[in-house]
Amino acid sequence: MKKGALARAVLSSLVIALLVGLARGHVESTLLMRQGDQYRSAKEYTRAISIYKQLVVLRPQWVLPHLRLGQVYLLQGRWDEAEREFLRAWDLDEREEEALLGLGLVAYQAGDIEGAIDHWRAAAALDPRNVEAHYRLGRAYLDRSQFGLAERELESALIYDRNDQEAHYYLGLLLAAEDASLASEHLSLAGAGEDAQLSERAQEMLLLLQELTTSEDEAYVVARLGHAYVRNQVFSLALAQLKRAVALEPNNEVARAYLGYALFAKGEHGKALEVLREVARVAPKSPLGYYFLALVHRSEGYLPTALWEFKTSLRLDPSNAAVYADIADTYQRMGQYLEAGEWYQAAVEVDPEEVDFHLVLAQFYVDVLPRTEEGLAAAQRAVALAPENSLAQDLLGWAHYLAGDLAAAQGALERALSLDPDLARAYYHLGVVYSQLGDGERAQWAYGRAIDLDSDGLYRQRAMVGLAGE
């Protein structure tokens, strides 16, 4: 064979070997990506992260592993890590919409609504059919009280996905004050959606609209809408309606008090205090004004002032169990735990059929001021009232653990997870119980699930410590 022919043959062999190697690498990375996605779908986020990190090393120029890492970190509430991965994806491909959507979510969580809007606008510009980009823009404009832009973006989301339950819900809320008939159509569609909680809220709002259509009292209708928007935590719409209600009926201290609360919820504390102090001045027997004043002062750290205002509200409305619980919470923040326990107990005595007050009492005595008997009794009452409540079962399980009954603790905690498979605190508590029972393998599994699912970070950190000790 001539030298030239031999060289070409060798080169051809090298090229073939390179192509085969690349093909194998792509097959391997595709299989790994599929495996990582399966873990992500199963909410086994730690395993998914491990796979995606392998892919980053295997194919450093591939955008998808960075996107997947960012998406998992978002689900876990690990915002800095999510931002880092989305930025890396963006550096690799400036036309990557998912990176823009993720960066927008990180900015939005940090309170940078303008930055979030910029990212989502860029994503929508890259693909006008991107439903999430339009939906996110609609929500952001709604938060900023740019209602016309919000309506346009939510309608755009529905053009490309007629079954988007959240878009129907928020568009229904947005239109409720201007076009009750069209709002009802959207709320009906939202009420038929898969998310049970969103469906329930949509149906409640739909019933309110049906009731309000029979009233000719504009001030009453506007005020009721404002109250409903507060309950649904859409404070931009609440502000718009409550301002109208006050303008129509200046002596309506309830509407004025809700207006103050809506301003507080929007972060306008100075204006909120101005409105609520005026309510307290002109309507000194209104418990609502003092109650909302207390919420503002407590949020700003003026705890003795808040305590006085809560107690003033309670003197005017002594049957309101929620105020007892808020007084207890304020004492707890002040480090006065004995007083806090007494007021939590008082809330239960005022409204013994409301499970939430038993839950906060039990949580106080198992998480804050461990008192085995009181915590166990409160958790047992909560479970008796709401046996399908996963938090009640978790509190009961942890109270049994603190009492030294590991078998009862295991049963209640496993019951909690059968009711809510995503309850991170129950996985952590179950990990502790399994560890005490000497079942290290199941303890590792439970700690791992807590690490995967805790988006707040408290139980993730505790589980990591527990896992290290196994």
Short mmCIF file of C-alpha atoms in Angstrom, two decimals:
data_model
loop_
_atom_site.label_atom_id
_atom_site.label_comp_id
_atom_site.label_asym_id
_atom_site.label_seq_id
_atom_site.Cartn_x
_atom_site.Cartn_y
_atom_site.Cartn_z
CA MET A 1 0.00 0.00 0.00
CA LYS A 2 1.32 3.42 -0.91
CA LYS A 3 2.16 5.86 1.87
CA GLY A 4 -0.63 8.28 0.85
CA ALA A 5 -3.22 5.53 0.83
CA LEU A 6 -1.97 4.26 4.19
CA ALA A 7 -2.21 7.76 5.69
CA ARG A 8 -5.75 8.17 4.39
CA ALA A 9 -6.72 4.78 5.81
CA VAL A 10 -5.29 5.67 9.23
CA LEU A 11 -7.04 9.06 9.17
CA SER A 12 -10.30 7.42 8.17
CA SER A 13 -9.98 4.96 11.05
CA LEU A 14 -9.36 7.79 13.48
CA VAL A 15 -12.39 9.70 12.21
CA ILE A 16 -14.58 6.61 12.52
CA ALA A 17 -13.27 5.97 16.03
CA LEU A 18 -13.98 9.59 16.97
CA LEU A 19 -17.50 9.45 15.57
CA VAL A 20 -18.19 6.16 17.34
CA GLY A 21 -16.89 7.68 20.58
CA LEU A 22 -19.07 10.76 20.15
CA ALA A 23 -22.10 8.61 19.39
CA ARG A 24 -21.49 6.51 22.48
CA GLY A 25 -21.07 9.68 24.54
CA HIS A 26 -24.36 11.07 23.26
CA VAL A 27 -26.16 7.79 23.93
CA GLU A 28 -24.72 7.67 27.44
CA SER A 29 -25.68 11.29 28.15
CA THR A 30 -29.18 10.76 26.74
CA LEU A 31 -29.70 7.77 29.01
CA LEU A 32 -28.39 9.70 32.00
CA MET A 33 -30.68 12.63 31.21
CA ARG A 34 -33.65 10.28 31.03
CA GLN A 35 -32.69 8.79 34.38
CA GLY A 36 -32.28 12.22 35.95
CA ASP A 37 -35.66 13.31 34.61
CA GLN A 38 -37.26 10.20 36.09
CA TYR A 39 -35.80 11.06 39.50
CA ARG A 40 -37.00 14.65 39.11
CA SER A 41 -40.53 13.52 38.24
CA ALA A 42 -40.51 11.30 41.33
CA LYS A 43 -39.32 14.29 43.41
CA GLU A 44 -36.11 12.45 44.26
CA TYR A 45 -34.25 15.68 43.79
CA THR A 46 -30.93 14.71 45.40
CA ARG A 47 -30.50 11.82 42.98
CA ALA A 48 -31.61 14.00 40.07
CA ILE A 49 -29.05 16.66 41.00
CA SER A 50 -26.30 14.04 41.13
CA ILE A 51 -27.17 12.83 37.61
CA TYR A 52 -27.38 16.32 36.15
CA LYS A 53 -24.02 17.23 37.67
CA GLN A 54 -22.49 14.16 36.00
CA LEU A 55 -23.89 15.39 32.70
CA VAL A 56 -22.36 18.84 33.20
CA VAL A 57 -18.95 17.15 33.45
CA LEU A 58 -19.63 14.71 30.61
CA ARG A 59 -20.91 17.36 28.18
CA PRO A 60 -19.90 20.81 29.45
CA GLN A 61 -21.40 22.63 26.46
CA TRP A 62 -24.84 21.06 26.79
CA VAL A 63 -27.45 23.54 28.03
CA LEU A 64 -30.07 21.07 29.28
CA PRO A 65 -28.30 19.79 32.44
CA HIS A 66 -27.90 23.38 33.66
CA LEU A 67 -31.58 24.07 33.01
CA ARG A 68 -32.61 20.94 34.87
CA LEU A 69 -30.38 21.80 37.81
CA GLY A 70 -31.86 25.30 37.93
CA GLN A 71 -35.40 23.93 37.85
CA VAL A 72 -34.71 21.48 40.69
CA TYR A 73 -33.07 24.19 42.79
CA LEU A 74 -36.16 26.37 42.25
CA LEU A 75 -38.35 23.55 43.58
CA GLN A 76 -36.12 23.30 46.63
CA GLY A 77 -36.07 27.04 47.26
CA ARG A 78 -32.31 27.22 46.63
CA TRP A 79 -32.46 30.51 44.82
CA ASP A 80 -28.75 31.40 44.52
CA GLU A 81 -27.90 27.99 43.10
CA ALA A 82 -30.84 28.18 40.70
CA GLU A 83 -29.70 31.58 39.44
CA ARG A 84 -26.17 30.29 38.92
CA GLU A 85 -27.35 27.39 36.75
CA PHE A 86 -29.75 29.49 34.69
CA LEU A 87 -26.98 32.03 34.05
CA ARG A 88 -24.68 29.25 32.88
CA ALA A 89 -27.40 28.01 30.55
CA TRP A 90 -27.88 31.56 29.26
CA ASP A 91 -24.13 31.91 28.67
CA LEU A 92 -24.21 28.75 26.55
CA ASP A 93 -27.30 29.79 24.55
CA GLU A 94 -28.73 33.31 24.64
CA ARG A 95 -31.89 32.11 22.90
CA GLU A 96 -32.78 29.65 25.65
CA GLU A 97 -36.28 30.54 26.86
CA GLU A 98 -36.21 28.22 29.88
CA ALA A 99 -33.17 30.05 31.23
CA LEU A 100 -35.02 33.36 30.92
CA LEU A 101 -38.11 31.96 32.63
CA GLY A 102 -35.97 30.63 35.48
CA LEU A 103 -34.06 33.88 35.90
CA GLY A 104 -37.38 35.70 35.98
CA LEU A 105 -38.62 33.48 38.81
CA VAL A 106 -35.43 34.06 40.80
CA ALA A 107 -35.75 37.84 40.34
CA TYR A 108 -39.45 37.78 41.25
CA GLN A 109 -38.76 35.84 44.44
CA ALA A 110 -36.16 38.45 45.41
CA GLY A 111 -38.72 41.24 44.94
CA ASP A 112 -37.21 42.50 41.68
CA ILE A 113 -40.43 42.59 39.68
CA GLU A 114 -39.00 44.85 36.99
CA GLY A 115 -36.11 42.45 36.43
CA ALA A 116 -38.50 39.52 36.30
CA ILE A 117 -40.65 41.29 33.71
CA ASP A 118 -37.58 41.96 31.55
CA HIS A 119 -36.65 38.26 31.56
CA TRP A 120 -40.20 37.11 30.79
CA ARG A 121 -40.63 39.68 28.03
CA ALA A 122 -37.44 38.37 26.43
CA ALA A 123 -38.75 34.79 26.66
CA ALA A 124 -42.07 35.80 25.07
CA ALA A 125 -40.19 37.64 22.31
CA LEU A 126 -38.21 34.48 21.50
CA ASP A 127 -41.41 32.42 21.37
CA PRO A 128 -44.75 34.26 21.36
CA ARG A 129 -46.45 30.90 22.01
CA ASN A 130 -44.71 30.43 25.36
CA VAL A 131 -47.67 30.08 27.74
CA GLU A 132 -45.67 30.35 30.96
CA ALA A 133 -43.99 33.58 29.84
CA HIS A 134 -47.38 35.21 29.19
CA TYR A 135 -48.85 33.88 32.43
CA ARG A 136 -45.89 35.12 34.49
CA LEU A 137 -46.08 38.51 32.83
CA GLY A 138 -49.80 38.67 33.57
CA ARG A 139 -49.21 37.96 37.26
CA ALA A 140 -46.38 40.50 37.46
CA TYR A 141 -48.45 43.24 35.82
CA LEU A 142 -51.31 42.36 38.16
CA ASP A 143 -48.99 42.85 41.14
CA ARG A 144 -48.00 46.26 39.75
CA SER A 145 -51.65 47.29 39.24
CA GLN A 146 -51.14 47.48 35.46
CA PHE A 147 -54.45 45.79 34.88
CA GLY A 148 -54.74 46.35 31.13
CA LEU A 149 -51.34 44.74 30.49
CA ALA A 150 -52.18 41.95 32.93
CA GLU A 151 -55.42 41.18 31.09
CA ARG A 152 -53.63 41.13 27.73
CA GLU A 153 -50.94 38.70 28.91
CA LEU A 154 -53.36 36.34 30.63
CA GLU A 155 -55.52 36.28 27.51
CA SER A 156 -52.40 35.52 25.46
CA ALA A 157 -51.63 32.57 27.73
CA LEU A 158 -55.14 31.24 27.14
CA ILE A 159 -54.83 31.63 23.37
CA TYR A 160 -52.11 28.99 23.40
CA ASP A 161 -53.52 26.87 26.25
CA ARG A 162 -57.26 27.10 26.74
CA ASN A 163 -57.05 24.84 29.80
CA ASP A 164 -54.61 26.89 31.86
CA GLN A 165 -56.43 26.87 35.21
CA GLU A 166 -54.35 29.60 36.85
CA ALA A 167 -54.73 31.96 33.90
CA HIS A 168 -58.53 31.46 33.96
CA TYR A 169 -58.60 32.06 37.72
CA TYR A 170 -56.62 35.29 37.73
CA LEU A 171 -58.35 36.61 34.64
CA GLY A 172 -61.66 35.89 36.37
CA LEU A 173 -60.55 37.89 39.41
CA LEU A 174 -59.29 40.70 37.22
CA LEU A 175 -62.56 40.99 35.30
CA ALA A 176 -64.89 40.55 38.28
CA ALA A 177 -65.27 44.27 38.94
CA GLU A 178 -65.84 45.24 35.31
CA ASP A 179 -67.55 42.33 33.56
CA ALA A 180 -69.14 39.87 35.98
CA SER A 181 -70.49 37.69 33.18
CA LEU A 182 -67.12 37.17 31.48
CA ALA A 183 -65.41 36.82 34.85
CA SER A 184 -67.87 34.07 35.75
CA GLU A 185 -66.99 32.15 32.60
CA HIS A 186 -63.31 32.17 33.50
CA LEU A 187 -63.97 31.31 37.14
CA SER A 188 -66.21 28.41 36.09
CA LEU A 189 -63.41 27.01 33.94
CA ALA A 190 -60.92 27.50 36.79
CA GLY A 191 -63.34 25.77 39.15
CA ALA A 192 -63.32 22.71 36.93
CA GLY A 193 -59.51 22.48 36.91
CA GLU A 194 -57.25 19.86 38.47
CA ASP A 195 -55.81 21.92 41.33
CA ALA A 196 -58.35 21.33 44.12
CA GLN A 197 -57.44 24.37 46.20
CA LEU A 198 -57.52 26.72 43.23
CA SER A 199 -60.79 25.16 42.14
CA GLU A 200 -62.32 25.79 45.57
CA ARG A 201 -61.23 29.43 45.59
CA ALA A 202 -62.62 29.94 42.08
CA GLN A 203 -65.97 28.45 43.06
CA GLU A 204 -66.19 30.64 46.17
CA MET A 205 -65.53 33.73 44.07
CA LEU A 206 -68.10 32.59 41.52
CA LEU A 207 -70.74 32.26 44.26
CA LEU A 208 -69.91 35.77 45.48
CA LEU A 209 -70.34 37.23 41.99
CA GLN A 210 -73.69 35.51 41.65
CA GLU A 211 -74.78 36.99 44.98
CA LEU A 212 -73.58 40.50 44.11
CA THR A 213 -75.47 40.60 40.81
CA THR A 214 -78.70 40.97 42.82
CA SER A 215 -77.49 44.08 44.66
CA GLU A 216 -77.95 47.63 43.41
CA ASP A 217 -75.82 49.14 46.18
CA GLU A 218 -72.57 49.98 44.41
CA ALA A 219 -70.68 50.79 47.61
CA TYR A 220 -71.66 47.43 49.10
CA VAL A 221 -70.66 45.52 45.96
CA VAL A 222 -67.30 47.25 45.69
CA ALA A 223 -66.50 46.71 49.37
CA ARG A 224 -67.41 43.01 49.21
CA LEU A 225 -65.15 42.57 46.18
CA GLY A 226 -62.35 44.32 48.03
CA HIS A 227 -62.74 41.98 51.01
CA ALA A 228 -62.75 38.97 48.66
CA TYR A 229 -59.56 40.12 46.97
CA VAL A 230 -57.92 40.42 50.40
CA ARG A 231 -58.94 36.84 51.22
CA ASN A 232 -57.52 35.70 47.89
CA GLN A 233 -54.35 37.73 48.54
CA VAL A 234 -54.59 39.72 45.31
CA PHE A 235 -53.83 43.00 47.01
CA SER A 236 -53.51 45.19 43.93
CA LEU A 237 -57.14 44.45 43.04
CA ALA A 238 -58.12 44.81 46.70
CA LEU A 239 -56.60 48.28 46.84
CA ALA A 240 -58.43 49.39 43.71
CA GLN A 241 -61.82 48.26 45.02
CA LEU A 242 -61.35 49.38 48.61
CA LYS A 243 -60.32 52.87 47.49
CA ARG A 244 -63.53 53.02 45.46
CA ALA A 245 -65.53 51.76 48.44
CA VAL A 246 -64.11 54.45 50.73
CA ALA A 247 -64.73 57.14 48.10
CA LEU A 248 -68.34 56.02 47.75
CA GLU A 249 -68.90 55.64 51.50
CA PRO A 250 -66.32 57.62 53.54
CA ASN A 251 -67.81 56.54 56.88
CA ASN A 252 -67.37 52.82 56.17
CA GLU A 253 -64.69 52.07 58.79
CA VAL A 254 -64.59 48.36 57.86
CA ALA A 255 -63.70 49.15 54.26
CA ARG A 256 -61.19 51.74 55.45
CA ALA A 257 -59.60 49.21 57.83
CA TYR A 258 -59.29 46.65 55.03
CA LEU A 259 -57.77 49.35 52.86
CA GLY A 260 -55.11 49.88 55.52
CA TYR A 261 -54.42 46.16 55.63
CA ALA A 262 -54.15 45.94 51.84
CA LEU A 263 -51.63 48.80 51.87
CA PHE A 264 -49.66 46.92 54.54
CA ALA A 265 -49.72 43.73 52.46
CA LYS A 266 -48.39 45.68 49.47
CA GLY A 267 -45.48 46.91 51.57
CA GLU A 268 -46.74 50.48 51.95
CA HIS A 269 -46.41 50.51 55.73
CA GLY A 270 -46.38 54.29 56.14
CA LYS A 271 -49.65 54.74 54.26
CA ALA A 272 -51.14 51.74 56.05
CA LEU A 273 -50.38 53.24 59.45
CA GLU A 274 -51.85 56.57 58.39
CA VAL A 275 -55.12 54.96 57.29
CA LEU A 276 -55.40 52.62 60.29
CA ARG A 277 -54.63 55.34 62.84
CA GLU A 278 -57.41 57.41 61.30
CA VAL A 279 -59.76 54.41 61.65
CA ALA A 280 -58.80 54.10 65.32
CA ARG A 281 -59.41 57.85 65.79
CA VAL A 282 -62.82 58.11 64.12
CA ALA A 283 -64.04 54.63 65.08
CA PRO A 284 -62.44 53.85 68.47
CA LYS A 285 -64.82 50.96 69.03
CA SER A 286 -63.82 49.18 65.82
CA PRO A 287 -61.78 46.06 66.71
CA LEU A 288 -60.63 45.63 63.11
CA GLY A 289 -58.67 48.87 62.99
CA TYR A 290 -56.69 48.00 66.12
CA TYR A 291 -56.14 44.45 64.91
CA PHE A 292 -54.64 45.56 61.59
CA LEU A 293 -52.57 48.23 63.36
CA ALA A 294 -51.15 45.48 65.55
CA LEU A 295 -50.20 43.40 62.52
CA VAL A 296 -48.28 46.32 61.02
CA HIS A 297 -46.47 47.13 64.26
CA ARG A 298 -45.61 43.48 64.91
CA SER A 299 -44.14 43.13 61.42
CA GLU A 300 -41.93 46.15 62.14
CA GLY A 301 -40.74 44.75 65.46
CA TYR A 302 -42.73 47.05 67.76
CA LEU A 303 -43.93 44.13 69.84
CA PRO A 304 -45.17 45.86 73.03
CA THR A 305 -47.16 48.32 70.90
CA ALA A 306 -48.60 45.47 68.85
CA LEU A 307 -49.49 43.60 72.03
CA TRP A 308 -51.42 46.58 73.41
CA GLU A 309 -53.30 46.96 70.10
CA PHE A 310 -54.15 43.25 69.91
CA LYS A 311 -55.50 43.38 73.46
CA THR A 312 -57.49 46.52 72.67
CA SER A 313 -59.02 44.73 69.68
CA LEU A 314 -59.80 41.76 71.91
CA ARG A 315 -61.57 43.91 74.50
CA LEU A 316 -63.83 45.16 71.71
CA ASP A 317 -64.39 41.65 70.31
CA PRO A 318 -63.67 39.10 73.07
CA SER A 319 -64.99 36.13 71.07
CA ASN A 320 -62.36 36.34 68.30
CA ALA A 321 -60.09 33.34 68.85
CA ALA A 322 -57.68 34.47 66.11
CA VAL A 323 -56.74 37.51 68.21
CA TYR A 324 -55.89 35.25 71.16
CA ALA A 325 -53.58 33.29 68.87
CA ASP A 326 -51.96 36.49 67.58
CA ILE A 327 -51.36 37.66 71.14
CA ALA A 328 -49.75 34.30 71.86
CA ASP A 329 -47.56 34.64 68.79
CA THR A 330 -46.48 38.11 69.88
CA TYR A 331 -45.54 36.85 73.36
CA GLN A 332 -43.63 34.04 71.68
CA ARG A 333 -41.65 36.53 69.59
CA MET A 334 -40.89 38.43 72.79
CA GLY A 335 -39.49 35.25 74.35
CA GLN A 336 -42.25 35.13 76.97
CA TYR A 337 -43.11 31.49 76.42
CA LEU A 338 -45.25 30.84 79.49
CA GLU A 339 -47.56 33.70 78.53
CA ALA A 340 -47.58 32.50 74.91
CA GLY A 341 -48.71 29.04 75.98
CA GLU A 342 -51.52 30.46 78.09
CA TRP A 343 -52.85 32.57 75.20
CA TYR A 344 -52.63 29.68 72.70
CA GLN A 345 -54.65 27.62 75.19
CA ALA A 346 -57.15 30.46 75.49
CA ALA A 347 -57.63 30.50 71.70
CA VAL A 348 -58.53 26.81 71.84
CA GLU A 349 -60.99 27.37 74.67
CA VAL A 350 -62.72 30.21 72.79
CA ASP A 351 -63.13 28.17 69.61
CA PRO A 352 -62.69 24.48 70.49
CA GLU A 353 -64.06 23.20 67.18
CA GLU A 354 -61.50 24.98 64.98
CA VAL A 355 -58.63 22.60 64.29
CA ASP A 356 -56.14 25.35 63.41
CA PHE A 357 -55.98 26.56 67.01
CA HIS A 358 -55.29 23.04 68.26
CA LEU A 359 -52.56 22.76 65.63
CA VAL A 360 -50.77 25.94 66.69
CA LEU A 361 -51.06 24.92 70.35
CA ALA A 362 -49.61 21.47 69.61
CA GLN A 363 -46.87 22.94 67.43
CA PHE A 364 -45.93 25.35 70.21
CA TYR A 365 -45.60 22.54 72.75
CA VAL A 366 -43.66 20.16 70.50
CA ASP A 367 -41.51 22.60 68.51
CA VAL A 368 -41.02 25.71 70.68
CA LEU A 369 -41.53 24.90 74.35
CA PRO A 370 -41.42 21.09 74.59
CA ARG A 371 -44.04 19.96 77.07
CA THR A 372 -44.83 16.36 76.37
CA GLU A 373 -48.23 16.05 78.00
CA GLU A 374 -49.63 19.34 76.70
CA GLY A 375 -48.26 18.75 73.20
CA LEU A 376 -49.63 15.22 73.02
CA ALA A 377 -53.06 16.27 74.30
CA ALA A 378 -53.31 19.14 71.79
CA ALA A 379 -52.19 16.93 68.90
CA GLN A 380 -54.71 14.23 69.87
CA ARG A 381 -57.53 16.80 69.88
CA ALA A 382 -56.39 18.08 66.48
CA VAL A 383 -56.42 14.57 65.04
CA ALA A 384 -59.84 13.89 66.56
CA LEU A 385 -61.18 17.01 64.84
CA ALA A 386 -59.39 16.41 61.52
CA PRO A 387 -58.07 12.85 61.14
CA GLU A 388 -57.18 13.52 57.48
CA ASN A 389 -54.98 16.50 58.35
CA SER A 390 -51.37 15.54 57.63
CA LEU A 391 -49.87 18.20 59.92
CA ALA A 392 -52.04 17.00 62.81
CA GLN A 393 -50.79 13.45 62.28
CA ASP A 394 -47.18 14.67 62.09
CA LEU A 395 -47.54 16.63 65.33
CA LEU A 396 -49.13 13.60 66.99
CA GLY A 397 -46.27 11.41 65.81
CA TRP A 398 -43.61 13.81 67.07
CA ALA A 399 -45.45 14.23 70.39
CA HIS A 400 -45.46 10.43 70.79
CA TYR A 401 -41.73 10.41 70.05
CA LEU A 402 -41.09 13.05 72.71
CA ALA A 403 -43.13 10.90 75.11
CA GLY A 404 -40.93 7.90 74.31
CA ASP A 405 -43.54 5.84 72.44
CA LEU A 406 -41.66 5.00 69.23
CA ALA A 407 -44.26 2.56 67.85
CA ALA A 408 -47.08 5.11 68.14
CA ALA A 409 -44.80 7.79 66.72
CA GLN A 410 -43.96 5.65 63.69
CA GLY A 411 -47.63 4.88 63.03
CA ALA A 412 -48.76 8.50 63.16
CA LEU A 413 -45.86 9.78 61.04
CA GLU A 414 -46.40 7.13 58.38
CA ARG A 415 -50.08 8.09 58.41
CA ALA A 416 -49.09 11.75 57.90
CA LEU A 417 -47.06 10.82 54.83
CA SER A 418 -49.86 8.68 53.42
CA LEU A 419 -52.00 11.85 53.56
CA ASP A 420 -49.29 14.17 52.20
CA PRO A 421 -46.33 12.44 50.53
CA ASP A 422 -44.53 15.80 50.22
CA LEU A 423 -44.54 16.78 53.92
CA ALA A 424 -40.84 17.35 54.57
CA ARG A 425 -41.10 17.75 58.34
CA ALA A 426 -42.80 14.37 58.67
CA TYR A 427 -39.96 12.70 56.74
CA TYR A 428 -37.42 14.30 59.06
CA HIS A 429 -39.33 13.22 62.15
CA LEU A 430 -39.73 9.71 60.74
CA GLY A 431 -35.99 9.60 60.07
CA VAL A 432 -35.33 10.35 63.74
CA VAL A 433 -37.78 7.63 64.80
CA TYR A 434 -36.30 5.03 62.43
CA SER A 435 -32.85 5.91 63.71
CA GLN A 436 -33.96 5.39 67.30
CA LEU A 437 -35.49 2.05 66.29
CA GLY A 438 -32.12 1.01 64.86
CA ASP A 439 -33.34 0.94 61.27
CA GLY A 440 -30.50 2.90 59.67
CA GLU A 441 -31.50 2.10 56.09
CA ARG A 442 -35.00 3.50 56.43
CA ALA A 443 -33.67 6.44 58.47
CA GLN A 444 -31.36 7.34 55.56
CA TRP A 445 -34.28 7.11 53.15
CA ALA A 446 -36.51 9.36 55.30
CA TYR A 447 -33.75 11.93 55.83
CA GLY A 448 -33.09 11.92 52.10
CA ARG A 449 -36.75 12.65 51.33
CA ALA A 450 -36.73 15.56 53.81
CA ILE A 451 -33.64 16.95 52.07
CA ASP A 452 -35.35 16.59 48.70
CA LEU A 453 -38.65 18.20 49.62
CA ASP A 454 -37.98 20.95 52.16
CA SER A 455 -38.15 24.22 50.26
CA ASP A 456 -37.76 26.33 53.42
CA GLY A 457 -34.46 24.71 54.41
CA LEU A 458 -35.02 24.13 58.14
CA TYR A 459 -35.70 20.40 57.97
CA ARG A 460 -33.26 19.97 55.10
CA GLN A 461 -30.46 21.17 57.38
CA ARG A 462 -31.60 18.99 60.27
CA ALA A 463 -31.93 15.98 57.99
CA MET A 464 -28.42 16.50 56.63
CA VAL A 465 -27.11 16.39 60.20
CA GLY A 466 -29.14 13.24 60.87
CA LEU A 467 -27.95 11.63 57.66
CA ALA A 468 -24.32 12.32 58.54
CA GLY A 469 -24.82 10.49 61.83
CA GLU A 470 -26.18 7.31 60.26
#
